[in-house]
Amino acid sequence: MELVHRPRRLRNGDTIRRMCRETRLSADSLIYPIFVDETLSGRRAIESLPGQYQYGFDALEDAVAECIHAGVSSCILFGIPAHKDALGSSAWAPDGVIQKAIRIIKEKYPDFYVVTDVCMCEYTDHGHCGALCGCHVDNDATLELLAKTALSHARAGADMVAPSDMMDGRVAAIRSTLDAEGFQDVPIMAYSAKYASAFYGPFRSAAGSAPSFGDRKGYQMDPHNRREALKECALDVEEGADIIMVKPALSYLDIIRECSDAFDVPMAAYSVSGEYAMIKAAAQAGLVDEYRIMCESALSVFRAGANILITYYAKELAQAIEKGDIG
């Protein structure tokens, strides 16, 4: 048979396949989530996230050392405070859990890149992402709290802040506050298209951030909506976001692709706790090859257009990239 085009020519052997790859991964693009518990000594296994831990201040250096050893140079911090109240005041306390964690990490590993999650849900006694007015989150009153929290993180030495609350106008409020206080060089990675997803369950138990009543559908996005994601990303870019994010990742690859194509800023994606837990559960049941599923899932996110991936598999993925199994 006379065939001019034979695509299989470029699949005939590992060397040519690797040479012609369209999507390439780097460990530099991976961010590892670290949970810091102000009341804890050592580390405690997270039952809902096999292989993941909550860390006390005395175990933080070990957590970072493990990242560095695996080839991961960045983390995002989530705090579990000793005190919670209606406004989440410990979120912006100078000696709060995240502020202390940043200083501990930076003292030992000054070049390790620390991103901080900026939200109120872990710090409020009601578990919602801002100040309440009755049973609803007061958007505009929450902006001041978020800006104060981001500023406190920057003062403690955070390299980047990442607001995950989904309040309207939060990026502008944070950017204005940081700039006014001399932190013009601290970038904002906005959780721009954060959906009201069922995939967050294991995280909420890990971070102690489940709402005590109702849900977050009033501020997180409806999973049915695609065009709205473009609107949210456009608003965040206009307000000064340096990086935009889609969350979750795997069920929203179409959103990652559209937003990546539409905006000339780096695109992040968060492979959330439910995605990780499902792979773990299926692997433990002997139904899938965990290593290959981990690699293929991450690859799909980058192929969709992400430049940055927050993932609980960051350390394992970095090692897989180094071995050449993915990358």
mmCIF file of C-alpha atoms in Angstrom:
data_model
loop_
_atom_site.group_PDB
_atom_site.id
_atom_site.type_symbol
_atom_site.label_atom_id
_atom_site.label_comp_id
_atom_site.label_asym_id
_atom_site.label_seq_id
_atom_site.Cartn_x
_atom_site.Cartn_y
_atom_site.Cartn_z
ATOM 1 C CA MET A 1 0.000 0.000 0.000
ATOM 2 C CA GLU A 2 1.361 3.412 -0.956
ATOM 3 C CA LEU A 3 0.916 5.755 2.023
ATOM 4 C CA VAL A 4 2.576 9.166 2.046
ATOM 5 C CA HIS A 5 1.649 9.870 5.656
ATOM 6 C CA ARG A 6 2.436 7.237 8.251
ATOM 7 C CA PRO A 7 2.047 8.761 11.761
ATOM 8 C CA ARG A 8 3.362 5.545 13.289
ATOM 9 C CA ARG A 9 6.857 6.418 12.042
ATOM 10 C CA LEU A 10 7.118 8.889 14.921
ATOM 11 C CA ARG A 11 5.964 6.306 17.468
ATOM 12 C CA ASN A 12 8.484 3.608 16.574
ATOM 13 C CA GLY A 13 10.701 3.599 19.651
ATOM 14 C CA ASP A 14 11.033 5.508 22.897
ATOM 15 C CA THR A 15 13.645 7.968 21.624
ATOM 16 C CA ILE A 16 11.560 9.277 18.737
ATOM 17 C CA ARG A 17 8.395 9.331 20.856
ATOM 18 C CA ARG A 18 10.110 11.484 23.470
ATOM 19 C CA MET A 19 11.639 13.732 20.801
ATOM 20 C CA CYS A 20 8.233 14.498 19.295
ATOM 21 C CA ARG A 21 6.226 15.054 22.471
ATOM 22 C CA GLU A 22 3.965 18.076 22.315
ATOM 23 C CA THR A 23 3.519 18.431 26.079
ATOM 24 C CA ARG A 24 6.500 18.473 28.420
ATOM 25 C CA LEU A 25 6.410 18.501 32.202
ATOM 26 C CA SER A 26 8.867 19.976 34.676
ATOM 27 C CA ALA A 27 9.101 19.513 38.426
ATOM 28 C CA ASP A 28 9.455 23.306 38.605
ATOM 29 C CA SER A 29 5.747 23.508 37.719
ATOM 30 C CA LEU A 30 4.580 21.456 40.724
ATOM 31 C CA ILE A 31 3.302 22.875 44.023
ATOM 32 C CA TYR A 32 2.813 20.630 47.054
ATOM 33 C CA PRO A 33 0.041 21.362 49.610
ATOM 34 C CA ILE A 34 1.179 21.382 53.256
ATOM 35 C CA PHE A 35 -1.285 21.427 56.170
ATOM 36 C CA VAL A 36 0.031 23.101 59.318
ATOM 37 C CA ASP A 37 -1.761 22.460 62.632
ATOM 38 C CA GLU A 38 -0.981 24.983 65.354
ATOM 39 C CA THR A 39 -1.911 22.513 68.116
ATOM 40 C CA LEU A 40 0.079 19.548 66.843
ATOM 41 C CA SER A 41 3.506 18.179 67.695
ATOM 42 C CA GLY A 42 5.110 16.083 64.980
ATOM 43 C CA ARG A 43 2.995 14.846 62.096
ATOM 44 C CA ARG A 44 -0.403 13.192 61.979
ATOM 45 C CA ALA A 45 -1.708 11.043 59.121
ATOM 46 C CA ILE A 46 -4.763 12.407 57.318
ATOM 47 C CA GLU A 47 -7.228 9.537 57.201
ATOM 48 C CA SER A 48 -9.115 10.902 54.189
ATOM 49 C CA LEU A 49 -5.893 11.452 52.205
ATOM 50 C CA PRO A 50 -3.690 8.348 52.454
ATOM 51 C CA GLY A 51 -0.022 9.282 52.428
ATOM 52 C CA GLN A 52 -0.664 12.908 53.427
ATOM 53 C CA TYR A 53 -0.116 14.528 56.823
ATOM 54 C CA GLN A 54 -0.889 17.466 59.032
ATOM 55 C CA TYR A 55 2.328 18.968 60.409
ATOM 56 C CA GLY A 56 3.146 20.703 63.652
ATOM 57 C CA PHE A 57 5.642 23.556 63.675
ATOM 58 C CA ASP A 58 8.355 21.143 64.827
ATOM 59 C CA ALA A 59 7.823 18.914 61.771
ATOM 60 C CA LEU A 60 7.707 21.606 59.090
ATOM 61 C CA GLU A 61 11.416 21.467 58.290
ATOM 62 C CA ASP A 62 11.124 17.739 57.618
ATOM 63 C CA ALA A 63 8.113 18.299 55.338
ATOM 64 C CA VAL A 64 10.037 20.819 53.263
ATOM 65 C CA ALA A 65 13.183 18.694 53.238
ATOM 66 C CA GLU A 66 11.154 15.824 51.760
ATOM 67 C CA CYS A 67 9.892 18.135 49.009
ATOM 68 C CA ILE A 68 13.366 19.362 48.163
ATOM 69 C CA HIS A 69 14.766 15.824 48.164
ATOM 70 C CA ALA A 70 12.042 14.794 45.680
ATOM 71 C CA GLY A 71 12.772 17.773 43.439
ATOM 72 C CA VAL A 72 9.801 19.971 44.435
ATOM 73 C CA SER A 73 10.728 23.589 45.111
ATOM 74 C CA SER A 74 7.326 25.087 46.014
ATOM 75 C CA CYS A 75 4.510 24.539 48.488
ATOM 76 C CA ILE A 76 1.144 26.066 49.305
ATOM 77 C CA LEU A 77 0.325 26.365 52.999
ATOM 78 C CA PHE A 78 -3.031 25.699 54.656
ATOM 79 C CA GLY A 79 -3.438 26.536 58.331
ATOM 80 C CA ILE A 80 -5.377 24.817 61.097
ATOM 81 C CA PRO A 81 -5.553 27.378 63.924
ATOM 82 C CA ALA A 82 -6.003 26.830 67.635
ATOM 83 C CA HIS A 83 -8.638 29.575 67.782
ATOM 84 C CA LYS A 84 -11.644 30.213 65.556
ATOM 85 C CA ASP A 85 -14.239 32.970 65.737
ATOM 86 C CA ALA A 86 -16.974 34.542 63.625
ATOM 87 C CA LEU A 87 -14.567 36.740 61.640
ATOM 88 C CA GLY A 88 -11.630 34.334 61.491
ATOM 89 C CA SER A 89 -9.366 36.847 63.237
ATOM 90 C CA SER A 90 -6.483 34.410 63.666
ATOM 91 C CA ALA A 91 -6.093 34.422 59.868
ATOM 92 C CA TRP A 92 -4.307 37.792 59.944
ATOM 93 C CA ALA A 93 -2.699 37.570 63.388
ATOM 94 C CA PRO A 94 1.062 38.328 63.217
ATOM 95 C CA ASP A 95 1.725 35.151 65.210
ATOM 96 C CA GLY A 96 -0.926 33.060 63.459
ATOM 97 C CA VAL A 97 -0.349 29.531 62.260
ATOM 98 C CA ILE A 98 0.542 30.432 58.670
ATOM 99 C CA GLN A 99 2.648 33.427 59.659
ATOM 100 C CA LYS A 100 4.702 31.251 62.038
ATOM 101 C CA ALA A 101 4.983 28.495 59.445
ATOM 102 C CA ILE A 102 6.331 30.889 56.820
ATOM 103 C CA ARG A 103 9.022 32.178 59.168
ATOM 104 C CA ILE A 104 10.064 28.664 60.194
ATOM 105 C CA ILE A 105 10.394 27.535 56.576
ATOM 106 C CA LYS A 106 12.186 30.668 55.408
ATOM 107 C CA GLU A 107 14.692 30.578 58.268
ATOM 108 C CA LYS A 108 15.848 27.084 57.308
ATOM 109 C CA TYR A 109 15.125 27.107 53.557
ATOM 110 C CA PRO A 110 15.120 30.718 52.326
ATOM 111 C CA ASP A 111 14.991 29.711 48.651
ATOM 112 C CA PHE A 112 12.042 27.346 49.023
ATOM 113 C CA TYR A 113 9.061 29.067 47.381
ATOM 114 C CA VAL A 114 6.122 29.518 49.755
ATOM 115 C CA VAL A 115 2.630 30.226 48.454
ATOM 116 C CA THR A 116 -0.125 30.871 50.989
ATOM 117 C CA ASP A 117 -3.814 30.122 50.678
ATOM 118 C CA VAL A 118 -5.820 33.241 51.560
ATOM 119 C CA CYS A 119 -9.311 32.388 52.755
ATOM 120 C CA MET A 120 -11.369 32.549 55.934
ATOM 121 C CA CYS A 121 -12.996 29.108 56.015
ATOM 122 C CA GLU A 122 -10.287 27.461 58.116
ATOM 123 C CA TYR A 123 -10.401 30.290 60.661
ATOM 124 C CA THR A 124 -14.119 31.006 61.104
ATOM 125 C CA ASP A 125 -16.189 29.096 63.639
ATOM 126 C CA HIS A 126 -18.947 28.711 61.035
ATOM 127 C CA GLY A 127 -16.651 27.400 58.287
ATOM 128 C CA HIS A 128 -17.707 29.841 55.585
ATOM 129 C CA CYS A 129 -15.222 31.840 53.530
ATOM 130 C CA GLY A 130 -15.984 35.275 54.942
ATOM 131 C CA ALA A 131 -17.879 37.457 57.388
ATOM 132 C CA LEU A 132 -21.540 36.590 57.750
ATOM 133 C CA CYS A 133 -24.562 38.840 57.457
ATOM 134 C CA GLY A 134 -27.285 36.596 58.787
ATOM 135 C CA CYS A 135 -26.830 33.293 56.972
ATOM 136 C CA HIS A 136 -25.062 34.789 53.960
ATOM 137 C CA VAL A 137 -21.429 35.765 53.409
ATOM 138 C CA ASP A 138 -21.044 39.544 53.228
ATOM 139 C CA ASN A 139 -18.872 39.998 50.147
ATOM 140 C CA ASP A 140 -17.652 43.554 50.692
ATOM 141 C CA ALA A 141 -17.031 43.176 54.428
ATOM 142 C CA THR A 142 -14.918 40.108 53.670
ATOM 143 C CA LEU A 143 -12.617 41.975 51.281
ATOM 144 C CA GLU A 144 -10.965 43.889 54.111
ATOM 145 C CA LEU A 145 -10.353 40.656 56.023
ATOM 146 C CA LEU A 146 -8.794 38.974 53.006
ATOM 147 C CA ALA A 147 -6.565 41.965 52.309
ATOM 148 C CA LYS A 148 -5.379 42.020 55.935
ATOM 149 C CA THR A 149 -4.660 38.300 55.790
ATOM 150 C CA ALA A 150 -2.682 38.546 52.553
ATOM 151 C CA LEU A 151 -0.695 41.474 53.950
ATOM 152 C CA SER A 152 0.154 39.530 57.114
ATOM 153 C CA HIS A 153 1.436 36.649 54.972
ATOM 154 C CA ALA A 154 3.592 38.976 52.893
ATOM 155 C CA ARG A 155 5.013 40.576 56.045
ATOM 156 C CA ALA A 156 5.906 37.109 57.354
ATOM 157 C CA GLY A 157 7.846 36.365 54.160
ATOM 158 C CA ALA A 158 5.406 34.629 51.792
ATOM 159 C CA ASP A 159 6.586 34.577 48.192
ATOM 160 C CA MET A 160 3.065 34.529 46.718
ATOM 161 C CA VAL A 161 -0.509 34.809 48.001
ATOM 162 C CA ALA A 162 -3.411 32.806 46.578
ATOM 163 C CA PRO A 163 -6.950 33.972 47.426
ATOM 164 C CA SER A 164 -9.351 31.023 47.229
ATOM 165 C CA ASP A 165 -12.503 32.604 48.682
ATOM 166 C CA MET A 166 -14.304 33.562 45.440
ATOM 167 C CA MET A 167 -15.448 36.957 46.722
ATOM 168 C CA ASP A 168 -16.054 39.569 44.029
ATOM 169 C CA GLY A 169 -13.278 42.165 43.979
ATOM 170 C CA ARG A 170 -10.852 40.335 46.246
ATOM 171 C CA VAL A 171 -7.900 40.507 43.834
ATOM 172 C CA ALA A 172 -8.218 44.289 43.539
ATOM 173 C CA ALA A 173 -8.485 44.669 47.319
ATOM 174 C CA ILE A 174 -5.426 42.500 47.959
ATOM 175 C CA ARG A 175 -3.354 44.103 45.176
ATOM 176 C CA SER A 176 -4.141 47.599 46.438
ATOM 177 C CA THR A 177 -3.226 46.699 50.024
ATOM 178 C CA LEU A 178 -0.002 44.917 49.126
ATOM 179 C CA ASP A 179 1.119 47.761 46.861
ATOM 180 C CA ALA A 180 0.337 50.409 49.469
ATOM 181 C CA GLU A 181 2.460 48.552 52.035
ATOM 182 C CA GLY A 182 5.488 48.103 49.774
ATOM 183 C CA PHE A 183 4.831 44.550 48.574
ATOM 184 C CA GLN A 184 4.477 45.352 44.890
ATOM 185 C CA ASP A 185 6.662 42.351 44.009
ATOM 186 C CA VAL A 186 4.483 39.757 45.762
ATOM 187 C CA PRO A 187 2.401 38.060 43.039
ATOM 188 C CA ILE A 188 -1.221 36.972 43.336
ATOM 189 C CA MET A 189 -2.329 33.554 42.125
ATOM 190 C CA ALA A 190 -6.107 33.825 42.056
ATOM 191 C CA TYR A 191 -8.434 30.859 42.374
ATOM 192 C CA SER A 192 -10.353 32.426 39.499
ATOM 193 C CA ALA A 193 -12.674 29.642 38.364
ATOM 194 C CA LYS A 194 -13.296 27.695 41.564
ATOM 195 C CA TYR A 195 -16.320 25.469 41.239
ATOM 196 C CA ALA A 196 -18.734 24.343 43.955
ATOM 197 C CA SER A 197 -17.473 20.811 43.561
ATOM 198 C CA ALA A 198 -18.131 17.498 45.270
ATOM 199 C CA PHE A 199 -14.406 16.728 44.943
ATOM 200 C CA TYR A 200 -13.407 18.818 48.000
ATOM 201 C CA GLY A 201 -14.613 16.441 50.717
ATOM 202 C CA PRO A 202 -11.284 14.951 51.869
ATOM 203 C CA PHE A 203 -9.684 18.416 52.033
ATOM 204 C CA ARG A 204 -12.409 19.775 54.291
ATOM 205 C CA SER A 205 -11.806 17.040 56.836
ATOM 206 C CA ALA A 206 -8.035 17.544 56.541
ATOM 207 C CA ALA A 207 -8.241 21.305 57.052
ATOM 208 C CA GLY A 208 -11.233 21.349 59.393
ATOM 209 C CA SER A 209 -12.991 23.765 57.054
ATOM 210 C CA ALA A 210 -16.407 22.250 56.352
ATOM 211 C CA PRO A 211 -19.244 24.808 56.688
ATOM 212 C CA SER A 212 -21.368 24.315 59.793
ATOM 213 C CA PHE A 213 -24.522 25.077 57.827
ATOM 214 C CA GLY A 214 -25.555 25.427 54.205
ATOM 215 C CA ASP A 215 -23.047 25.220 51.392
ATOM 216 C CA ARG A 216 -20.775 27.447 49.295
ATOM 217 C CA LYS A 217 -22.840 27.561 46.122
ATOM 218 C CA GLY A 218 -23.545 31.250 46.703
ATOM 219 C CA TYR A 219 -19.929 32.161 46.003
ATOM 220 C CA GLN A 220 -18.266 29.193 44.316
ATOM 221 C CA MET A 221 -19.161 28.559 40.671
ATOM 222 C CA ASP A 222 -21.934 26.368 39.316
ATOM 223 C CA PRO A 223 -20.363 23.286 37.643
ATOM 224 C CA HIS A 224 -22.811 23.705 34.758
ATOM 225 C CA ASN A 225 -21.211 27.008 33.670
ATOM 226 C CA ARG A 226 -18.429 27.424 31.129
ATOM 227 C CA ARG A 227 -18.672 31.036 29.934
ATOM 228 C CA GLU A 228 -18.820 32.271 33.504
ATOM 229 C CA ALA A 229 -15.306 30.909 34.049
ATOM 230 C CA LEU A 230 -14.041 33.187 31.290
ATOM 231 C CA LYS A 231 -15.787 36.119 32.961
ATOM 232 C CA GLU A 232 -14.276 35.327 36.363
ATOM 233 C CA CYS A 233 -10.794 34.969 34.908
ATOM 234 C CA ALA A 234 -11.160 38.236 32.961
ATOM 235 C CA LEU A 235 -12.160 40.098 36.118
ATOM 236 C CA ASP A 236 -9.211 38.719 38.073
ATOM 237 C CA VAL A 237 -6.754 39.618 35.318
ATOM 238 C CA GLU A 238 -8.193 43.143 35.143
ATOM 239 C CA GLU A 239 -7.833 43.482 38.916
ATOM 240 C CA GLY A 240 -4.173 42.478 38.856
ATOM 241 C CA ALA A 241 -3.941 38.698 39.157
ATOM 242 C CA ASP A 242 -0.534 37.477 37.990
ATOM 243 C CA ILE A 243 -1.661 33.853 37.685
ATOM 244 C CA ILE A 244 -5.191 32.487 37.277
ATOM 245 C CA MET A 245 -6.384 29.081 38.408
ATOM 246 C CA VAL A 246 -9.062 26.523 37.627
ATOM 247 C CA LYS A 247 -10.158 24.244 40.464
ATOM 248 C CA PRO A 248 -10.754 21.268 40.388
ATOM 249 C CA ALA A 249 -8.539 20.086 37.554
ATOM 250 C CA LEU A 250 -9.485 16.720 36.110
ATOM 251 C CA SER A 251 -13.227 17.279 35.639
ATOM 252 C CA TYR A 252 -12.639 20.794 34.273
ATOM 253 C CA LEU A 253 -10.034 20.228 31.567
ATOM 254 C CA ASP A 254 -12.271 22.015 29.076
ATOM 255 C CA ILE A 255 -12.279 25.098 31.303
ATOM 256 C CA ILE A 256 -8.492 24.996 31.656
ATOM 257 C CA ARG A 257 -8.127 24.876 27.883
ATOM 258 C CA GLU A 258 -10.532 27.748 27.179
ATOM 259 C CA CYS A 259 -9.126 30.022 29.866
ATOM 260 C CA SER A 260 -5.543 29.205 28.931
ATOM 261 C CA ASP A 261 -6.273 30.128 25.325
ATOM 262 C CA ALA A 262 -8.130 33.312 26.269
ATOM 263 C CA PHE A 263 -5.689 34.954 28.692
ATOM 264 C CA ASP A 264 -2.026 35.824 28.364
ATOM 265 C CA VAL A 265 -1.079 34.991 31.951
ATOM 266 C CA PRO A 266 0.146 31.710 33.463
ATOM 267 C CA MET A 267 -2.569 29.144 34.126
ATOM 268 C CA ALA A 268 -2.605 27.048 37.308
ATOM 269 C CA ALA A 269 -4.804 24.078 38.110
ATOM 270 C CA TYR A 270 -5.487 22.368 41.422
ATOM 271 C CA SER A 271 -5.772 18.593 41.374
ATOM 272 C CA VAL A 272 -7.939 18.443 44.454
ATOM 273 C CA SER A 273 -8.297 16.025 47.333
ATOM 274 C CA GLY A 274 -11.159 14.026 45.859
ATOM 275 C CA GLU A 275 -9.193 13.317 42.692
ATOM 276 C CA TYR A 276 -6.229 12.115 44.745
ATOM 277 C CA ALA A 277 -8.401 10.049 47.103
ATOM 278 C CA MET A 278 -10.193 8.297 44.223
ATOM 279 C CA ILE A 279 -6.915 7.219 42.640
ATOM 280 C CA LYS A 280 -5.643 6.006 46.007
ATOM 281 C CA ALA A 281 -8.833 4.052 46.720
ATOM 282 C CA ALA A 282 -8.908 2.436 43.288
ATOM 283 C CA ALA A 283 -5.236 1.504 43.587
ATOM 284 C CA GLN A 284 -5.698 0.035 47.056
ATOM 285 C CA ALA A 285 -8.551 -2.061 45.689
ATOM 286 C CA GLY A 286 -6.238 -3.365 42.972
ATOM 287 C CA LEU A 287 -8.318 -1.836 40.198
ATOM 288 C CA VAL A 288 -5.749 0.504 38.621
ATOM 289 C CA ASP A 289 -2.006 1.042 38.335
ATOM 290 C CA GLU A 290 -1.605 4.032 40.669
ATOM 291 C CA TYR A 291 1.706 5.193 39.233
ATOM 292 C CA ARG A 292 0.517 5.216 35.626
ATOM 293 C CA ILE A 293 -2.841 6.817 36.513
ATOM 294 C CA MET A 294 -1.024 9.499 38.514
ATOM 295 C CA CYS A 295 1.231 10.308 35.571
ATOM 296 C CA GLU A 296 -1.524 10.245 32.958
ATOM 297 C CA SER A 297 -3.843 12.435 35.036
ATOM 298 C CA ALA A 298 -1.167 15.060 35.557
ATOM 299 C CA LEU A 299 -0.229 14.954 31.892
ATOM 300 C CA SER A 300 -3.839 15.622 30.903
ATOM 301 C CA VAL A 301 -3.898 18.808 32.990
ATOM 302 C CA PHE A 302 -0.759 20.182 31.350
ATOM 303 C CA ARG A 303 -1.948 19.087 27.913
ATOM 304 C CA ALA A 304 -5.149 21.062 28.542
ATOM 305 C CA GLY A 305 -3.061 24.206 28.960
ATOM 306 C CA ALA A 306 -1.945 24.472 32.589
ATOM 307 C CA ASN A 307 1.525 25.814 33.357
ATOM 308 C CA ILE A 308 1.358 25.080 37.097
ATOM 309 C CA LEU A 309 -0.173 22.156 38.984
ATOM 310 C CA ILE A 310 -1.006 22.027 42.686
ATOM 311 C CA THR A 311 -1.138 18.350 43.568
ATOM 312 C CA TYR A 312 -0.791 15.954 46.487
ATOM 313 C CA TYR A 313 1.255 13.799 44.115
ATOM 314 C CA ALA A 314 3.851 16.550 43.568
ATOM 315 C CA LYS A 315 6.743 14.606 45.105
ATOM 316 C CA GLU A 316 5.967 11.392 43.258
ATOM 317 C CA LEU A 317 5.443 13.252 39.979
ATOM 318 C CA ALA A 318 8.761 15.078 40.359
ATOM 319 C CA GLN A 319 10.520 11.744 40.738
ATOM 320 C CA ALA A 320 8.620 10.297 37.757
ATOM 321 C CA ILE A 321 9.757 13.273 35.659
ATOM 322 C CA GLU A 322 13.353 12.755 36.774
ATOM 323 C CA LYS A 323 13.173 9.078 35.802
ATOM 324 C CA GLY A 324 11.774 9.970 32.406
ATOM 325 C CA ASP A 325 8.464 8.158 32.922
ATOM 326 C CA ILE A 326 6.630 11.409 32.286
ATOM 327 C CA GLY A 327 7.893 14.738 31.060
#
